[in-house]
Amino acid sequence: MNEIEQTGLATMRDCWITGGTTFDLAPAAWQQIASSANPDERERRLLAIAAQALDIALRPAAPKMLKQRPPLPELALPMLPERLRPLLRAALKHAADARTKTRVATLVASRGFVLHPMDWMPSASYQESPDVYAPWVDWQAGVGGEKQSRREQLTVETWDDFYPAARRTALADMRRTAPALARQLIEAKGSSEPAEIRSALIELMRFGLGADDVPFLKSLSADRSGRVRELAGRLLARLGEHGNPGDGGTEDPTAELAAFIAEGKSGFIRRRTTYTPIRLKAPAQEARRGDLFATCYLGDLAARFGVTESDFLGAWQFGVDDNADLFLVRMVSVSGSDAAVAHLADTLGAGGGKPALLVLHLMARLDSGRKRVLTRQILKDTQNLHALNQVEGIEAGWLEWADLTNGQTLPALRSAVAGNDEPVKRSADQTLENLGFLATAATAEKLIGDVVAAGMAPAAPSLGLLRLNAALAGPGIDT
Amino acid sequence: MEFDLKTIEALAPDQASLSAASKLTKQSNWPRLEKNEELALIWGECQGSGSNPYRVVVETGDDGYKCTCPSRKFPCKHTLALMWIAATTPASFAVAGSTPEWVNDWLSRRRKTTSQPVEPTQGAGGKSIGEAARDESSVVEDAAAVERREAAQRKRAEDTRSAVSAGLDELDQWIADQLRLGLAGFVDNSSDRCRRIAARLVDMKATALAGRIDEIPSRLMALRSEERPDAAIRELGKLVLLAKAWRSAPDDPELRRLVSTSESREQVLANRDATQVESAWEVLGEKIESRRDGLVSHSTWLLDLNSASSQFAQLLDFFPASAGRRSNAFTPGDRFEARLIFYPARQPLRALVADRRGDVSSGDWPDFGVDASDPLAAHVARQDAAPWVTDCPVMLPPGAILLDDRGAAWWQAAGDPHGIALPIADTVNPTLLGLDLKATAALWNGSRLELLAAQSGFGRLDLS
């Protein structure tokens, strides 16, 4: 279309918008085509020519500024083979929320693959994605600039070259292998970060926490962020450093908490000390006690009674007051030493039954071995299989067939599948999904066969994760 | 597979369904019949009256079933036919190691009931499978009756042509009125104005054209206000061109299809002049739209993998919206060998699957040698041949998706930051903004791109 035609078209367009005849405004060549007809027909002919000109001779006007995102980084693991994507999509579709979808990604990552970005992307805000996805988390977070997530060593010099998620992953790794180096980095760079990032960095100190960290953590008592001060205090408490040494006066919260606990003796021959929560008379007392458990530290409380943390926990009378038990376990999780956490987890786990479920509140502090013990305990007891869903941060794909047969889990599942009780069936579906994450490939395959034999539809959606798990059996997988 | 005919008889909603099912038990109606005994599933694709095949799956354990057809009978004739084949010729089903994604999709959404499989009952409510299987095609018309029927057909065709011609005269006048009154008012009031003329065109038997005009308001409203006048010029101008073309050749099959009614599937299959292409095809994606006239249009777009340049095919069906949501007929990314017959047109696009053969393994698209200097060259060529066409499939060269300052997405050719950029309809998956697109298949409607599928460094992307 030449310039005259373009100008003519623009004028005609303006005329048609308001209404009127455009014949006199049309380019001469167009007038010639339309001239032999009556006025209405002339307008229609010009309209047809204009429509065709708009369609083939003009192109959309692009905005001056179009923003391009950086390319999505490639990850360190290969993509899940194409043939397994239908199974994956079925498992993702059945996963109810971001957390369970992330567990699907975690299982796949544990077998050496990552998901296709159009099937699943880690959320920028949800921090439980497998570490291999850190570059995508950073990409999702939309961190500006041209820098890439780097695989080189994190140092003071390379600090700014790492996006936050990649930096967090690198620091967590470093805390496990070279905690002093990581601490020095946090010390050097953390102070210039905003409070939110600073507290996230301090939170990483929980990995490989040791006595060498005490001076730095103590220095944070003057930090301008209350959240950072609180975190540092808890970490110090875990190291046995009394964060809130009380004076024993009426304003001392530890003394106030201790007043809610009765010290006594039990046993006729060997007199043992016991600590029992006193019976409360009013909801206000209950609330106050809850607040005190949440703010005081275990070490301070034990010291108040003149015993070690482990002795205090050993003498606590579980089962007298369920709320007090729960508050205490949470307190141990927040401020107990590693030894106290391990002691409590072992004590509660060995007892089995309902108190053993309190270990779930220690989840963030438990090592991998104790998490497995807890899982096996839940499976063995069978009564609280729903608790499997609360076992956070546990590895995928380790549960053996023997772990399932060592208890009543399998018979319970078979019975639920064969029965007609819908709530029980739904609960079994949930358990199967959890087992789909925990089981080895061989266990997954066996379990599918077992529940199908019991009457479950072989293609049932709740078997989706188990099917994916079984299909991800190591050596046969190709990329 | 444990079906017997008595069970099918008991499941059938009525005798008519059984009779209809009996006609679908021929192997030729089922390009795909598969089973997975471990999962107790049988499934198949039945070539019904539409362009898109109906997908049927049955769980043999509890007689659960699903069919993508819009029938309100449950089970429908396709489901009954699949069960019938399973009962009588189980060897027709190929053993499949894994289930297709559409079967998995049904399974994942399925809420199992506790009811037991249907037990065959004596008599089954007056339904008889034996009666259904009896050949009903033995009625022979005499020559006089044939002559009378054909004469009536000719008369109807002549009446239709006269009515349509009168309808187009009204349309011409209506367009002239819109120009005289101003397109600003037309854009603001397009819904009422288009409804009125569309209703008149339905009365005058220009049904297809009426449906198209009914969609103009929604097409305009999908654009920004400053773009609407140009779009209105394009829409109305194309109507003028189509009306003129029809008047000059009212028997032209393409024009008749766009103005009044489409030929039947049987007529297309019987048309020896129709273009036939035997090739490997990939399902690019689907476009399902609810229309203002109460119909849902269901397009499946296919890409010819053996052609030197990018060639597309559209499988198009219409069904009533009241039939509810219909499951997809194909899964994007499916590849198969098939012979397609195209509806006659200047630039054939709409097609039927005449024969479908085996599946084709997945892989990258071939290099179609797309013109990077003008990504809309194919659109221009199509408009030159058939200027009344609206949506046009295009294969775009390497590019990327970018955002403007309003957050709207644009496709732009790679390495040409100041080159042509094409606006994209709707929002895009944010992940797409970080992917390099080696090639992108899309529909261009004159104003917006609707993405169908793309090839990228991360493999094939489903975008429809």
CSV table of N, CA and C in Angstrom, one decimal, chain A residues 9 13 15-20 40-41 43-45 47-48 50-52 54-56 58-63 65-74 79 82 85-87 89-90 93-94 116-118 121 136 139-140 420 422 425-426 452 457-461 467, chain B residues 38-39 41 59 101 104-105 107-108 112 114 172-173 175-176 179-184 226 229-230 233-234 236-238 240-241 244 374 376 379-380 383-384 387 400 402-405 410 412 420-423 429-435 444 446 458 460-463:
chain,number,residue,atom,x,y,z
A,9,LEU,N,-6.8,5.9,3.5
A,9,LEU,CA,-7.5,4.9,4.4
A,9,LEU,C,-7.7,5.5,5.8
A,13,ARG,N,-11.3,6.0,7.4
A,13,ARG,CA,-11.6,5.4,8.7
A,13,ARG,C,-12.2,6.3,9.7
A,15,CYS,N,-13.8,9.0,9.0
A,15,CYS,CA,-15.1,9.4,8.6
A,15,CYS,C,-16.1,8.3,8.9
A,16,TRP,N,-15.8,7.0,8.7
A,16,TRP,CA,-16.7,5.9,9.0
A,16,TRP,C,-17.0,5.8,10.5
A,17,ILE,N,-16.0,6.2,11.3
A,17,ILE,CA,-16.2,6.1,12.8
A,17,ILE,C,-17.3,7.0,13.2
A,18,THR,N,-17.3,8.2,12.7
A,18,THR,CA,-18.4,9.2,13.0
A,18,THR,C,-19.6,9.0,12.2
A,19,GLY,N,-19.5,8.4,11.0
A,19,GLY,CA,-20.6,8.2,10.1
A,19,GLY,C,-20.6,9.1,8.9
A,20,GLY,N,-20.8,8.6,7.7
A,20,GLY,CA,-20.8,9.5,6.6
A,20,GLY,C,-20.3,8.8,5.4
A,40,ASP,N,-24.7,3.7,-1.7
A,40,ASP,CA,-24.5,2.7,-0.7
A,40,ASP,C,-23.5,1.6,-1.2
A,41,GLU,N,-23.7,1.2,-2.4
A,41,GLU,CA,-22.8,0.2,-2.9
A,41,GLU,C,-21.3,0.7,-3.0
A,43,GLU,N,-19.9,2.7,-1.0
A,43,GLU,CA,-19.4,2.7,0.4
A,43,GLU,C,-19.0,1.2,0.7
A,44,ARG,N,-19.9,0.3,0.3
A,44,ARG,CA,-19.6,-1.1,0.6
A,44,ARG,C,-18.3,-1.6,-0.1
A,45,ARG,N,-18.2,-1.2,-1.3
A,45,ARG,CA,-17.0,-1.6,-2.1
A,45,ARG,C,-15.7,-1.0,-1.4
A,47,LEU,N,-15.4,-0.2,1.6
A,47,LEU,CA,-15.2,-0.9,2.9
A,47,LEU,C,-14.5,-2.2,2.7
A,48,ALA,N,-14.9,-2.9,1.6
A,48,ALA,CA,-14.2,-4.2,1.3
A,48,ALA,C,-12.8,-4.0,1.0
A,50,ALA,N,-10.9,-1.5,1.9
A,50,ALA,CA,-10.2,-1.1,3.2
A,50,ALA,C,-10.0,-2.2,4.1
A,51,ALA,N,-11.0,-3.1,4.2
A,51,ALA,CA,-10.8,-4.3,5.1
A,51,ALA,C,-9.6,-5.2,4.6
A,52,GLN,N,-9.5,-5.4,3.3
A,52,GLN,CA,-8.5,-6.2,2.8
A,52,GLN,C,-7.1,-5.5,3.0
A,54,LEU,N,-6.3,-3.4,5.3
A,54,LEU,CA,-6.0,-3.5,6.8
A,54,LEU,C,-5.4,-4.9,7.1
A,55,ASP,N,-6.0,-5.9,6.4
A,55,ASP,CA,-5.6,-7.3,6.8
A,55,ASP,C,-4.2,-7.6,6.2
A,56,ILE,N,-3.9,-7.2,5.0
A,56,ILE,CA,-2.7,-7.8,4.4
A,56,ILE,C,-1.6,-6.7,4.3
A,58,LEU,N,-1.1,-3.9,6.4
A,58,LEU,CA,-0.6,-3.3,7.6
A,58,LEU,C,-0.3,-4.4,8.7
A,59,ARG,N,0.6,-4.0,9.5
A,59,ARG,CA,1.0,-4.9,10.6
A,59,ARG,C,0.8,-4.2,11.9
A,60,PRO,N,0.5,-5.0,13.0
A,60,PRO,CA,0.3,-4.3,14.3
A,60,PRO,C,1.5,-3.5,14.7
A,61,ALA,N,1.2,-2.3,15.3
A,61,ALA,CA,2.2,-1.4,15.8
A,61,ALA,C,2.8,-1.9,17.1
A,62,ALA,N,4.0,-2.4,17.1
A,62,ALA,CA,4.6,-2.9,18.3
A,62,ALA,C,4.9,-1.8,19.3
A,63,PRO,N,4.7,-2.0,20.6
A,63,PRO,CA,5.1,-1.0,21.5
A,63,PRO,C,6.6,-0.7,21.5
A,65,MET,N,8.6,-0.3,23.9
A,65,MET,CA,9.3,-1.1,25.0
A,65,MET,C,8.6,-2.5,25.1
A,66,LEU,N,9.4,-3.5,24.8
A,66,LEU,CA,8.9,-4.9,25.1
A,66,LEU,C,9.9,-5.5,26.0
A,67,LYS,N,9.5,-6.0,27.2
A,67,LYS,CA,10.4,-6.5,28.1
A,67,LYS,C,10.6,-8.0,27.9
A,68,GLN,N,11.8,-8.4,27.9
A,68,GLN,CA,12.1,-9.9,27.7
A,68,GLN,C,12.7,-10.4,29.0
A,69,ARG,N,12.2,-11.5,29.5
A,69,ARG,CA,12.7,-12.2,30.7
A,69,ARG,C,14.0,-12.9,30.3
A,70,PRO,N,14.9,-13.0,31.3
A,70,PRO,CA,16.1,-13.8,31.0
A,70,PRO,C,15.6,-15.3,30.7
A,71,PRO,N,16.5,-16.0,29.9
A,71,PRO,CA,16.1,-17.4,29.6
A,71,PRO,C,16.0,-18.2,30.9
A,72,LEU,N,15.1,-19.1,30.9
A,72,LEU,CA,14.9,-20.1,32.0
A,72,LEU,C,16.2,-20.9,32.1
A,73,PRO,N,16.9,-20.9,33.2
A,73,PRO,CA,18.2,-21.7,33.3
A,73,PRO,C,18.0,-23.2,33.1
A,74,GLU,N,19.0,-23.8,32.6
A,74,GLU,CA,18.9,-25.3,32.6
A,74,GLU,C,19.3,-25.8,33.9
A,79,MET,N,15.9,-33.9,32.2
A,79,MET,CA,14.5,-33.8,32.2
A,79,MET,C,13.9,-35.2,32.3
A,82,GLU,N,10.2,-38.4,28.3
A,82,GLU,CA,8.9,-38.0,27.8
A,82,GLU,C,7.9,-39.1,28.1
A,85,ARG,N,6.0,-38.7,31.3
A,85,ARG,CA,5.3,-37.5,31.6
A,85,ARG,C,3.8,-37.7,31.8
A,86,PRO,N,3.1,-38.6,31.1
A,86,PRO,CA,1.7,-38.8,31.4
A,86,PRO,C,1.5,-39.3,32.9
A,87,LEU,N,2.4,-40.2,33.3
A,87,LEU,CA,2.3,-40.7,34.7
A,87,LEU,C,2.5,-39.5,35.7
A,89,ARG,N,2.0,-36.3,35.1
A,89,ARG,CA,0.9,-35.4,35.1
A,89,ARG,C,-0.3,-35.9,35.9
A,90,ALA,N,-0.5,-37.2,35.8
A,90,ALA,CA,-1.6,-37.8,36.6
A,90,ALA,C,-1.3,-37.7,38.0
A,93,LYS,N,-1.8,-34.0,39.0
A,93,LYS,CA,-3.2,-33.7,39.0
A,93,LYS,C,-3.9,-34.1,40.3
A,94,HIS,N,-3.5,-35.3,40.7
A,94,HIS,CA,-4.1,-35.8,42.0
A,94,HIS,C,-3.6,-35.1,43.2
A,116,HIS,N,9.5,-31.1,33.6
A,116,HIS,CA,9.4,-30.1,32.5
A,116,HIS,C,8.8,-28.8,33.1
A,117,PRO,N,9.3,-27.6,32.7
A,117,PRO,CA,8.8,-26.4,33.3
A,117,PRO,C,7.4,-26.1,33.1
A,118,MET,N,6.8,-26.7,32.0
A,118,MET,CA,5.4,-26.5,31.7
A,118,MET,C,4.5,-27.5,32.5
A,121,MET,N,6.4,-25.8,38.1
A,121,MET,CA,7.5,-24.9,38.4
A,121,MET,C,7.4,-24.6,39.9
A,136,TRP,N,15.5,-22.1,39.1
A,136,TRP,CA,14.2,-21.7,38.7
A,136,TRP,C,13.4,-20.9,39.7
A,139,TRP,N,14.6,-17.5,39.2
A,139,TRP,CA,14.0,-17.0,37.9
A,139,TRP,C,12.5,-16.6,38.2
A,140,GLN,N,11.8,-17.5,38.9
A,140,GLN,CA,10.4,-17.2,39.2
A,140,GLN,C,10.3,-15.9,40.0
A,420,ASN,N,-16.8,-50.5,52.3
A,420,ASN,CA,-17.7,-49.5,51.6
A,420,ASN,C,-17.7,-48.2,52.4
A,422,GLU,N,-16.8,-44.8,53.0
A,422,GLU,CA,-16.1,-43.7,52.2
A,422,GLU,C,-15.1,-43.0,52.9
A,425,LYS,N,-12.1,-45.1,53.1
A,425,LYS,CA,-11.5,-45.2,51.8
A,425,LYS,C,-10.6,-44.0,51.5
A,426,ARG,N,-11.2,-42.8,51.8
A,426,ARG,CA,-10.5,-41.6,51.5
A,426,ARG,C,-9.2,-41.5,52.3
A,452,VAL,N,-4.5,-53.7,44.7
A,452,VAL,CA,-5.3,-54.0,43.6
A,452,VAL,C,-5.9,-55.4,43.8
A,457,ALA,N,-9.4,-50.4,42.2
A,457,ALA,CA,-9.3,-50.3,40.8
A,457,ALA,C,-7.8,-50.0,40.4
A,458,PRO,N,-7.3,-50.8,39.5
A,458,PRO,CA,-5.9,-50.7,39.1
A,458,PRO,C,-5.5,-49.3,38.7
A,459,ALA,N,-6.5,-48.6,38.1
A,459,ALA,CA,-6.2,-47.3,37.5
A,459,ALA,C,-6.6,-46.2,38.5
A,460,ALA,N,-6.9,-46.5,39.7
A,460,ALA,CA,-7.4,-45.5,40.7
A,460,ALA,C,-6.4,-44.3,40.8
A,461,PRO,N,-6.9,-43.1,40.8
A,461,PRO,CA,-6.0,-41.9,40.9
A,461,PRO,C,-5.1,-41.9,42.1
A,467,ARG,N,2.4,-45.4,41.1
A,467,ARG,CA,2.7,-45.8,39.7
A,467,ARG,C,4.0,-45.1,39.2
B,38,GLU,N,-4.3,-55.4,32.7
B,38,GLU,CA,-3.9,-55.2,34.1
B,38,GLU,C,-4.7,-54.1,34.8
B,39,LEU,N,-5.0,-53.1,34.0
B,39,LEU,CA,-5.9,-52.0,34.6
B,39,LEU,C,-7.3,-52.2,34.3
B,41,LEU,N,-9.1,-52.1,31.6
B,41,LEU,CA,-9.6,-51.0,30.8
B,41,LEU,C,-9.6,-51.4,29.3
B,59,GLU,N,-14.2,-49.2,31.9
B,59,GLU,CA,-13.5,-50.0,32.9
B,59,GLU,C,-14.3,-51.3,33.0
B,101,GLU,N,-3.1,-40.4,27.7
B,101,GLU,CA,-3.3,-39.4,28.7
B,101,GLU,C,-4.8,-39.1,28.9
B,104,ASN,N,-6.0,-41.5,31.3
B,104,ASN,CA,-5.6,-41.1,32.7
B,104,ASN,C,-6.3,-40.0,33.2
B,105,ASP,N,-6.6,-39.0,32.3
B,105,ASP,CA,-7.4,-37.8,32.7
B,105,ASP,C,-8.7,-38.2,33.3
B,107,LEU,N,-9.6,-41.1,34.4
B,107,LEU,CA,-9.4,-41.9,35.7
B,107,LEU,C,-9.2,-41.0,36.9
B,108,SER,N,-8.4,-39.9,36.6
B,108,SER,CA,-8.1,-39.0,37.7
B,108,SER,C,-9.3,-38.2,38.2
B,112,LYS,N,-15.5,-43.0,41.9
B,112,LYS,CA,-16.0,-44.3,41.8
B,112,LYS,C,-17.2,-44.5,42.7
B,114,THR,N,-20.0,-47.1,44.6
B,114,THR,CA,-19.9,-48.4,45.3
B,114,THR,C,-20.8,-49.4,44.6
B,172,ASP,N,-26.6,-6.3,3.0
B,172,ASP,CA,-26.0,-5.2,2.4
B,172,ASP,C,-26.5,-3.8,2.9
B,173,GLN,N,-27.9,-3.8,3.0
B,173,GLN,CA,-28.5,-2.6,3.4
B,173,GLN,C,-28.1,-2.3,4.9
B,175,ILE,N,-25.3,-3.1,6.4
B,175,ILE,CA,-23.9,-2.7,6.4
B,175,ILE,C,-23.8,-1.2,6.0
B,176,ALA,N,-24.6,-0.8,5.0
B,176,ALA,CA,-24.6,0.6,4.5
B,176,ALA,C,-25.1,1.4,5.7
B,179,LEU,N,-22.4,2.1,8.3
B,179,LEU,CA,-21.5,3.1,7.8
B,179,LEU,C,-22.0,4.5,7.9
B,180,ARG,N,-23.3,4.6,7.6
B,180,ARG,CA,-23.9,5.9,7.6
B,180,ARG,C,-24.1,6.4,9.0
B,181,LEU,N,-24.4,5.5,9.9
B,181,LEU,CA,-24.6,5.9,11.3
B,181,LEU,C,-23.4,6.1,12.1
B,182,GLY,N,-22.3,5.5,11.6
B,182,GLY,CA,-21.0,5.6,12.3
B,182,GLY,C,-20.6,4.3,13.0
B,183,LEU,N,-19.3,4.0,12.8
B,183,LEU,CA,-18.8,2.7,13.4
B,183,LEU,C,-18.6,2.9,14.9
B,184,ALA,N,-18.5,4.1,15.4
B,184,ALA,CA,-18.4,4.3,16.9
B,184,ALA,C,-19.6,3.7,17.6
B,226,GLU,N,-9.2,1.2,21.3
B,226,GLU,CA,-8.7,2.0,20.2
B,226,GLU,C,-8.5,1.1,18.9
B,229,PRO,N,-12.5,0.1,16.0
B,229,PRO,CA,-13.0,0.6,14.7
B,229,PRO,C,-12.3,-0.2,13.6
B,230,ASP,N,-11.0,-0.3,13.6
B,230,ASP,CA,-10.3,-1.0,12.5
B,230,ASP,C,-10.8,-2.5,12.4
B,233,ILE,N,-14.1,-2.5,10.7
B,233,ILE,CA,-14.0,-2.3,9.3
B,233,ILE,C,-13.6,-3.6,8.6
B,234,ARG,N,-12.7,-4.3,9.3
B,234,ARG,CA,-12.3,-5.7,8.7
B,234,ARG,C,-13.5,-6.6,8.7
B,236,LEU,N,-16.8,-6.1,8.8
B,236,LEU,CA,-17.9,-5.8,7.9
B,236,LEU,C,-17.4,-5.9,6.5
B,237,GLY,N,-16.2,-5.5,6.2
B,237,GLY,CA,-15.7,-5.5,4.9
B,237,GLY,C,-15.6,-7.0,4.4
B,238,LYS,N,-15.2,-7.9,5.2
B,238,LYS,CA,-15.2,-9.3,4.8
B,238,LYS,C,-16.6,-9.8,4.5
B,240,VAL,N,-19.0,-8.1,3.2
B,240,VAL,CA,-19.3,-7.5,1.9
B,240,VAL,C,-18.7,-8.4,0.8
B,241,LEU,N,-17.4,-8.8,1.1
B,241,LEU,CA,-16.7,-9.7,0.1
B,241,LEU,C,-17.3,-11.0,0.0
B,244,LYS,N,-20.7,-10.8,-1.9
B,244,LYS,CA,-20.5,-10.6,-3.3
B,244,LYS,C,-20.0,-11.9,-4.0
B,374,ASP,N,8.7,-11.9,7.1
B,374,ASP,CA,7.3,-11.6,7.3
B,374,ASP,C,6.6,-12.8,7.9
B,376,LEU,N,3.8,-13.2,8.8
B,376,LEU,CA,2.4,-13.4,8.4
B,376,LEU,C,2.2,-13.6,6.9
B,379,HIS,N,-0.5,-15.9,6.0
B,379,HIS,CA,-1.8,-15.3,6.2
B,379,HIS,C,-2.2,-14.4,5.0
B,380,VAL,N,-1.2,-13.7,4.5
B,380,VAL,CA,-1.4,-12.8,3.4
B,380,VAL,C,-1.8,-13.6,2.2
B,383,GLN,N,-5.3,-14.8,2.5
B,383,GLN,CA,-6.3,-13.7,2.3
B,383,GLN,C,-6.4,-13.3,0.8
B,384,ASP,N,-5.3,-13.4,0.1
B,384,ASP,CA,-5.4,-13.1,-1.3
B,384,ASP,C,-6.3,-14.1,-2.0
B,387,PRO,N,-10.5,-13.8,0.7
B,387,PRO,CA,-10.4,-12.7,1.6
B,387,PRO,C,-11.5,-12.6,2.7
B,400,ALA,N,10.4,-15.2,20.6
B,400,ALA,CA,10.2,-15.3,22.1
B,400,ALA,C,9.0,-14.5,22.4
B,402,LEU,N,7.3,-11.7,24.8
B,402,LEU,CA,7.7,-10.6,25.7
B,402,LEU,C,6.5,-9.9,26.2
B,403,LEU,N,6.7,-9.0,27.2
B,403,LEU,CA,5.6,-8.3,27.8
B,403,LEU,C,5.7,-6.8,27.5
B,404,ASP,N,4.6,-6.2,27.2
B,404,ASP,CA,4.6,-4.7,27.1
B,404,ASP,C,4.4,-4.1,28.5
B,405,ASP,N,4.3,-2.8,28.6
B,405,ASP,CA,4.2,-2.1,29.9
B,405,ASP,C,2.9,-2.3,30.5
B,410,TRP,N,3.4,-10.4,23.8
B,410,TRP,CA,3.7,-10.2,22.3
B,410,TRP,C,4.7,-11.3,21.9
B,412,GLN,N,7.7,-12.0,19.3
B,412,GLN,CA,8.6,-11.2,18.5
B,412,GLN,C,9.7,-12.2,18.0
B,420,ILE,N,8.9,-6.9,13.5
B,420,ILE,CA,7.4,-7.1,13.7
B,420,ILE,C,7.2,-7.9,15.0
B,421,ALA,N,6.2,-7.3,15.8
B,421,ALA,CA,5.8,-8.0,17.0
B,421,ALA,C,4.3,-8.3,16.8
B,422,LEU,N,3.8,-9.4,17.3
B,422,LEU,CA,2.4,-9.8,17.1
B,422,LEU,C,1.8,-9.9,18.5
B,423,PRO,N,0.7,-9.2,18.8
B,423,PRO,CA,0.1,-9.3,20.1
B,423,PRO,C,-0.6,-10.7,20.3
B,429,ASN,N,1.2,-18.4,30.0
B,429,ASN,CA,1.9,-19.0,31.2
B,429,ASN,C,3.2,-18.3,31.4
B,430,PRO,N,3.5,-17.8,32.6
B,430,PRO,CA,4.7,-17.0,32.8
B,430,PRO,C,6.0,-17.7,32.5
B,431,THR,N,5.9,-19.1,32.6
B,431,THR,CA,7.1,-19.8,32.3
B,431,THR,C,7.5,-19.6,30.8
B,432,LEU,N,6.5,-19.4,30.0
B,432,LEU,CA,6.8,-19.2,28.6
B,432,LEU,C,7.7,-18.0,28.3
B,433,LEU,N,7.7,-17.1,29.2
B,433,LEU,CA,8.5,-15.9,29.0
B,433,LEU,C,10.0,-16.2,29.0
B,434,GLY,N,10.4,-17.3,29.6
B,434,GLY,CA,11.8,-17.6,29.7
B,434,GLY,C,12.2,-18.7,28.7
B,435,LEU,N,11.4,-19.1,27.8
B,435,LEU,CA,11.7,-20.1,26.9
B,435,LEU,C,12.0,-19.6,25.5
B,444,TRP,N,-3.8,-16.7,13.6
B,444,TRP,CA,-3.8,-15.2,13.5
B,444,TRP,C,-5.2,-14.8,13.0
B,446,GLY,N,-6.2,-11.6,12.5
B,446,GLY,CA,-6.1,-10.2,12.0
B,446,GLY,C,-5.7,-9.2,13.1
B,458,PHE,N,13.3,-26.9,25.5
B,458,PHE,CA,12.7,-27.8,26.5
B,458,PHE,C,11.7,-28.8,25.8
B,460,ARG,N,8.7,-30.0,23.1
B,460,ARG,CA,7.4,-29.5,22.6
B,460,ARG,C,6.6,-28.8,23.7
B,461,LEU,N,6.0,-27.7,23.4
B,461,LEU,CA,5.2,-27.0,24.4
B,461,LEU,C,3.7,-27.0,23.9
B,462,ASP,N,2.8,-27.4,24.8
B,462,ASP,CA,1.4,-27.3,24.5
B,462,ASP,C,0.9,-25.9,24.9
B,463,LEU,N,0.4,-25.2,24.0
B,463,LEU,CA,0.0,-23.8,24.4
B,463,LEU,C,-1.5,-23.5,24.2
